[in-house]
């Protein structure tokens, strides 16, 4: 009898749809397990007995607990959905592989580069990939403004950040000063990003605001880092820093840039990218080495990256249709309510 191929989704939060899509891709060959730091996370409620509570990622011994959970629940594949978990998981990946678990995570160098907006700018520019003009720190930004290398409007953002926290659009010098101070405060109060020993002027980037149409890219590599496909979506609207409505719309220029990035950085699995088509041509803005908020639009159009990942993890080839999305498909997100009863001690049951 073949052993079940269970999949563990960590830091699953509100990604209920991925629970459903991985379960459908398994087609009875295993179960989708869920882990989160909150028992009230929508995915934990909907897991109905398949959810496991973990401590915060920052807690010492977190990855020991996670590996123990994989062994306890016979998880054969691990998919992280959280920016703050990925750097540690990338460094611990060999321990999971030695235990028979396939972690869908890129190498530490790729993960670190994607989360560092300054290093992303430097690396992509070195590859010849168009990126918005960027400066590290307020003094460097002002110098670039005086030299005409930057011009208003600009975007101020944490060098290491997530979910658009601390991101501000500025129209003039006064806005720049105020936004820079505000972003610095947000970094300090929320602990945004992995700032390490960086000095005050090394934690914030100032970037040229882009004019044009925004796109989202699903860049898909296999688990050996070989490039497989790019799915391009034109963003129709945004909400809280995440794509809310989009249409699948192929774009040769964006696909070519994405393929250059994929072959150079060799991410494993899905890499989410933000891009613009400006009057001067396509530009790559940011990279995220995980399932992004824009993936559901690809899935709704017929792609099935969960199925492809499961195939590759089992040493099989992905079907071509799993890596293809129907052009012209328009999708929109909407919230839905999940409920659970509380026991007398207040715990979810």
Coordinates of C-alpha atoms in Angstrom, one line a residue:
X1 CA 0.0 0.0 0.0
X2 CA 1.4 3.4 -1.0
X3 CA 2.0 5.8 2.0
X4 CA -0.1 9.0 1.9
X5 CA 1.6 12.1 0.6
X6 CA 0.5 14.7 3.1
X7 CA 1.2 18.4 2.5
X8 CA 1.6 20.9 5.4
X9 CA 0.8 24.6 4.7
X10 CA 2.4 26.8 7.3
X11 CA 1.4 30.3 8.4
X12 CA -1.7 29.6 6.3
X13 CA -3.7 32.5 7.7
X14 CA -6.4 33.5 5.2
X15 CA -5.2 31.3 2.4
X16 CA -8.1 28.9 2.6
X17 CA -8.2 28.6 -1.1
X18 CA -4.8 27.0 -1.2
X19 CA -6.0 24.4 1.3
X20 CA -8.8 23.5 -1.1
X21 CA -6.5 23.5 -4.2
X22 CA -3.8 21.4 -2.8
X23 CA -6.4 18.9 -1.5
X24 CA -7.9 18.7 -5.0
X25 CA -4.5 18.2 -6.6
X26 CA -3.8 15.3 -4.2
X27 CA -6.9 13.6 -5.5
X28 CA -7.1 11.3 -2.4
X29 CA -3.4 10.5 -2.3
X30 CA -3.0 12.4 1.0
X31 CA -4.2 15.2 3.2
X32 CA -3.6 18.9 3.4
X33 CA -2.5 19.9 6.9
X34 CA -2.5 23.4 8.2
X35 CA -0.4 25.2 10.8
X36 CA -0.6 28.7 12.1
X37 CA 0.3 30.7 15.2
X38 CA -3.4 31.6 15.8
X39 CA -6.1 29.0 16.3
X40 CA -8.6 31.6 15.0
X41 CA -7.0 31.9 11.6
X42 CA -9.6 31.2 8.9
X43 CA -7.5 28.3 7.5
X44 CA -7.2 26.8 11.0
X45 CA -11.0 27.0 11.5
X46 CA -11.7 25.5 8.2
X47 CA -9.1 22.7 8.6
X48 CA -11.6 20.9 11.0
X49 CA -9.2 18.8 13.0
X50 CA -6.3 19.0 10.6
X51 CA -4.9 22.3 12.0
X52 CA -1.9 22.5 14.3
X53 CA -1.0 25.4 16.5
X54 CA 2.6 26.6 16.2
X55 CA 4.5 29.4 18.2
X56 CA 5.4 32.6 16.4
X57 CA 8.2 32.2 13.8
X58 CA 10.4 34.5 15.9
X59 CA 10.3 32.1 18.9
X60 CA 13.5 30.1 19.6
X61 CA 13.2 26.5 18.6
X62 CA 10.4 27.3 16.0
X63 CA 11.9 25.1 13.3
X64 CA 12.5 22.3 15.7
X65 CA 8.8 22.4 16.5
X66 CA 7.9 22.6 12.8
X67 CA 10.1 19.6 11.9
X68 CA 8.6 17.7 14.8
X69 CA 5.1 18.5 13.4
X70 CA 6.1 17.2 10.0
X71 CA 7.3 13.9 11.5
X72 CA 4.2 13.6 13.7
X73 CA 1.7 14.3 10.9
X74 CA 3.7 12.4 8.2
X75 CA 4.0 15.5 6.0
X76 CA 6.0 14.8 2.8
X77 CA 5.9 18.4 1.5
X78 CA 6.0 21.7 3.3
X79 CA 4.8 25.0 1.8
X80 CA 5.4 28.2 3.7
X81 CA 3.0 31.2 3.0
X82 CA 4.7 33.8 5.2
X83 CA 7.5 36.2 4.4
X84 CA 9.1 36.1 7.9
X85 CA 9.3 32.2 7.9
X86 CA 11.0 31.8 4.5
X87 CA 14.5 33.0 5.4
X88 CA 14.8 30.6 8.4
X89 CA 13.2 27.8 6.4
X90 CA 15.7 28.3 3.6
X91 CA 18.5 27.9 6.0
X92 CA 17.0 24.8 7.7
X93 CA 15.9 23.2 4.4
X94 CA 18.5 20.4 4.5
X95 CA 17.2 19.2 7.9
X96 CA 13.7 18.8 6.4
X97 CA 15.0 17.0 3.3
X98 CA 17.0 14.6 5.5
X99 CA 13.7 13.8 7.3
X100 CA 12.0 13.0 4.0
X101 CA 10.1 16.3 3.8
X102 CA 10.3 18.4 0.6
X103 CA 10.3 22.1 1.6
X104 CA 9.1 24.3 -1.3
X105 CA 11.6 27.1 -0.6
X106 CA 14.4 28.8 -2.6
X107 CA 18.1 29.0 -1.6
X108 CA 18.9 31.4 1.3
X109 CA 20.7 33.8 -1.1
X110 CA 17.6 34.1 -3.4
X111 CA 15.2 34.5 -0.5
X112 CA 17.4 37.2 1.1
X113 CA 17.8 39.0 -2.1
X114 CA 14.1 39.1 -2.8
X115 CA 13.2 40.5 0.6
X116 CA 15.9 43.2 0.4
X117 CA 14.7 45.9 -2.0
X118 CA 18.0 47.5 -2.3
X119 CA 19.8 44.3 -3.3
X120 CA 17.0 43.4 -5.7
X121 CA 17.5 46.7 -7.4
X122 CA 21.3 46.1 -7.7
X123 CA 21.0 42.5 -8.9
X124 CA 18.3 43.1 -11.5
X125 CA 20.1 46.1 -12.9
X126 CA 23.3 44.0 -13.2
X127 CA 21.2 41.4 -15.1
X128 CA 20.1 44.1 -17.5
X129 CA 16.5 44.0 -16.3
X130 CA 14.8 47.4 -16.2
X131 CA 14.0 48.5 -12.6
X132 CA 12.9 51.8 -11.1
X133 CA 15.7 54.2 -10.1
X134 CA 16.3 53.6 -6.4
X135 CA 18.5 55.1 -3.7
X136 CA 19.3 53.9 -0.2
X137 CA 18.6 56.5 2.5
X138 CA 17.4 60.1 2.5
X139 CA 20.7 61.7 1.8
X140 CA 21.4 59.6 -1.3
X141 CA 17.8 60.3 -2.6
X142 CA 18.3 64.1 -2.2
X143 CA 21.6 63.9 -4.1
X144 CA 19.9 62.0 -6.9
X145 CA 17.1 64.6 -7.0
X146 CA 19.6 67.4 -7.3
X147 CA 21.4 65.5 -10.1
X148 CA 18.1 64.9 -12.0
X149 CA 18.4 61.1 -11.6
X150 CA 15.2 61.0 -9.4
X151 CA 12.2 63.2 -9.8
X152 CA 8.9 63.5 -8.0
X153 CA 6.6 61.6 -7.4
X154 CA 8.7 59.1 -5.4
X155 CA 7.9 56.1 -3.3
X156 CA 9.4 55.7 0.2
X157 CA 9.4 52.1 1.5
X158 CA 11.2 49.9 4.0
X159 CA 14.2 48.1 2.6
X160 CA 12.9 44.9 4.1
X161 CA 9.1 44.9 4.3
X162 CA 5.8 43.1 3.7
X163 CA 2.2 43.8 2.8
X164 CA 2.9 47.5 1.8
X165 CA 3.5 48.4 5.5
X166 CA 5.3 51.8 5.6
X167 CA 5.1 52.5 1.9
X168 CA 4.3 56.1 1.1
X169 CA 3.9 58.0 -2.2
X170 CA 5.4 61.5 -2.0
X171 CA 4.9 64.5 -4.3
X172 CA 7.5 67.0 -3.1
X173 CA 10.4 67.7 -0.7
X174 CA 8.2 68.3 2.3
X175 CA 6.3 65.0 1.7
X176 CA 9.6 63.2 1.3
X177 CA 10.9 64.4 4.7
X178 CA 7.6 63.5 6.5
X179 CA 7.1 60.2 4.8
X180 CA 10.7 59.1 5.5
X181 CA 10.2 59.9 9.2
X182 CA 6.9 58.0 9.2
X183 CA 8.3 55.0 7.5
X184 CA 11.2 54.9 10.0
X185 CA 8.7 55.0 12.8
X186 CA 6.7 52.1 11.3
X187 CA 9.8 50.0 11.0
X188 CA 10.7 50.6 14.6
X189 CA 7.2 50.0 16.0
X190 CA 6.2 47.0 13.9
X191 CA 9.6 45.3 13.5
X192 CA 9.1 45.3 9.8
X193 CA 11.8 43.5 7.9
X194 CA 15.0 41.8 8.8
X195 CA 17.1 44.9 9.4
X196 CA 19.9 43.2 11.2
X197 CA 22.7 45.6 12.1
X198 CA 21.8 48.1 9.4
X199 CA 22.2 51.8 10.3
X200 CA 19.3 54.3 10.1
X201 CA 20.0 55.3 6.5
X202 CA 20.3 51.7 5.4
X203 CA 16.7 50.6 6.3
X204 CA 14.7 52.7 3.9
X205 CA 14.8 53.0 0.1
X206 CA 13.5 55.9 -2.0
X207 CA 12.3 54.8 -5.4
X208 CA 11.1 56.5 -8.6
X209 CA 7.3 56.2 -8.8
X210 CA 6.3 54.4 -12.0
X211 CA 3.8 55.6 -14.5
X212 CA 1.8 53.1 -16.5
X213 CA -0.1 49.8 -16.2
X214 CA 0.7 47.5 -13.3
X215 CA 1.0 43.8 -13.8
X216 CA 1.4 40.7 -11.6
X217 CA 3.6 37.8 -12.7
X218 CA 3.6 34.2 -11.5
X219 CA 7.1 32.9 -12.3
X220 CA 7.2 29.2 -12.0
X221 CA 10.3 27.0 -11.7
X222 CA 10.5 23.4 -10.8
X223 CA 11.9 22.2 -7.5
X224 CA 15.4 22.0 -9.1
X225 CA 15.2 25.6 -10.0
X226 CA 14.7 25.1 -13.8
X227 CA 12.4 27.7 -15.4
X228 CA 9.1 26.4 -16.6
X229 CA 6.6 29.2 -17.3
X230 CA 5.4 32.8 -16.6
X231 CA 1.8 33.7 -16.2
X232 CA 1.1 37.5 -16.7
X233 CA -1.9 39.3 -15.3
X234 CA -3.0 42.9 -15.7
X235 CA -4.1 44.3 -12.4
X236 CA -7.5 45.9 -12.5
X237 CA -7.7 47.0 -8.9
X238 CA -5.8 46.7 -5.6
X239 CA -6.9 46.5 -2.0
X240 CA -4.6 46.7 1.1
X241 CA -1.5 46.2 -1.1
X242 CA -2.8 43.1 -2.7
X243 CA -4.4 42.5 -6.2
X244 CA -8.2 42.5 -5.9
X245 CA -9.2 42.1 -9.6
X246 CA -7.1 41.0 -12.6
X247 CA -7.2 39.7 -16.1
X248 CA -4.8 37.1 -17.6
X249 CA -3.1 39.0 -20.4
X250 CA 0.1 37.6 -22.0
X251 CA 2.9 40.2 -22.6
X252 CA 6.0 39.1 -24.4
X253 CA 8.2 41.8 -22.9
X254 CA 7.3 41.0 -19.3
X255 CA 7.6 37.3 -19.9
X256 CA 11.1 37.7 -21.3
X257 CA 12.2 39.8 -18.3
X258 CA 10.7 37.3 -15.9
X259 CA 12.5 34.4 -17.6
X260 CA 15.8 36.2 -17.3
X261 CA 15.1 36.6 -13.6
X262 CA 14.0 33.0 -13.2
X263 CA 17.1 31.6 -14.9
X264 CA 19.5 33.9 -13.0
X265 CA 18.1 33.5 -9.5
X266 CA 16.8 29.9 -9.9
X267 CA 14.0 30.1 -7.3
X268 CA 12.2 26.9 -6.5
X269 CA 8.4 26.7 -7.0
X270 CA 6.5 29.9 -7.5
X271 CA 7.9 33.4 -7.4
X272 CA 5.5 36.3 -7.4
X273 CA 6.6 39.5 -9.1
X274 CA 5.2 43.0 -9.4
X275 CA 5.8 44.8 -12.7
X276 CA 4.8 47.8 -14.8
X277 CA 4.5 48.6 -18.5
X278 CA 5.6 52.2 -18.6
X279 CA 5.9 54.5 -21.7
X280 CA 9.5 53.5 -21.8
X281 CA 8.8 49.7 -21.7
X282 CA 8.3 46.9 -19.1
X283 CA 9.9 47.3 -15.7
X284 CA 10.2 44.8 -12.8
X285 CA 9.4 46.3 -9.5
X286 CA 9.6 43.7 -6.7
X287 CA 10.0 39.9 -6.2
X288 CA 8.5 37.6 -3.6
X289 CA 9.7 34.0 -3.5
X290 CA 6.4 32.4 -2.5
X291 CA 2.7 32.1 -3.5
X292 CA 1.6 35.7 -3.9
X293 CA -1.8 37.3 -3.5
X294 CA -2.2 37.3 -7.3
X295 CA -1.9 33.5 -7.8
X296 CA -5.7 32.9 -7.4
X297 CA -6.2 34.7 -10.7
X298 CA -3.9 32.3 -12.5
X299 CA -5.7 29.3 -10.9
X300 CA -9.1 30.6 -11.8
X301 CA -7.9 30.8 -15.4
X302 CA -7.0 27.1 -15.4
X303 CA -3.4 26.9 -14.1
X304 CA -2.7 24.5 -11.3
X305 CA 0.7 25.2 -9.6
X306 CA -0.2 23.1 -6.6
X307 CA -0.6 20.0 -8.8
X308 CA 2.7 20.8 -10.6
X309 CA 4.6 21.1 -7.2
X310 CA 3.1 17.8 -6.0
X311 CA 4.2 16.1 -9.2
X312 CA 7.7 17.5 -9.0
X313 CA 8.0 16.5 -5.4
X314 CA 7.1 12.9 -6.3
X315 CA 9.6 12.8 -9.1
X316 CA 6.9 13.1 -11.9
X317 CA 6.5 15.6 -14.7
X318 CA 3.9 18.4 -14.6
X319 CA 1.2 18.4 -17.2
X320 CA 1.5 21.3 -19.6
X321 CA -2.1 22.5 -18.8
X322 CA -1.1 23.0 -15.2
X323 CA 1.3 25.7 -16.3
X324 CA -1.1 27.5 -18.6
X325 CA -3.7 30.1 -17.9
X326 CA -6.5 31.1 -20.3
X327 CA -5.9 34.5 -21.7
X328 CA -8.7 37.0 -21.2
X329 CA -10.0 35.4 -17.9
X330 CA -11.1 38.1 -15.5
X331 CA -11.4 37.3 -11.8
X332 CA -12.2 39.2 -8.6
X333 CA -11.7 38.3 -5.0
X334 CA -14.4 38.4 -2.3
X335 CA -14.4 37.7 1.4
X336 CA -16.4 34.9 2.9
X337 CA -17.1 34.0 6.5
X338 CA -15.9 30.8 8.3
X339 CA -17.2 29.9 11.7
X340 CA -16.5 27.5 14.5
X341 CA -17.9 26.8 17.9
X342 CA -16.0 27.6 21.0
X343 CA -15.8 25.1 23.9
X344 CA -16.4 26.3 27.5
X345 CA -12.7 27.1 27.8
X346 CA -12.8 29.4 24.8
X347 CA -10.8 27.0 22.6
X348 CA -12.0 26.3 19.1
X349 CA -13.6 22.9 18.6

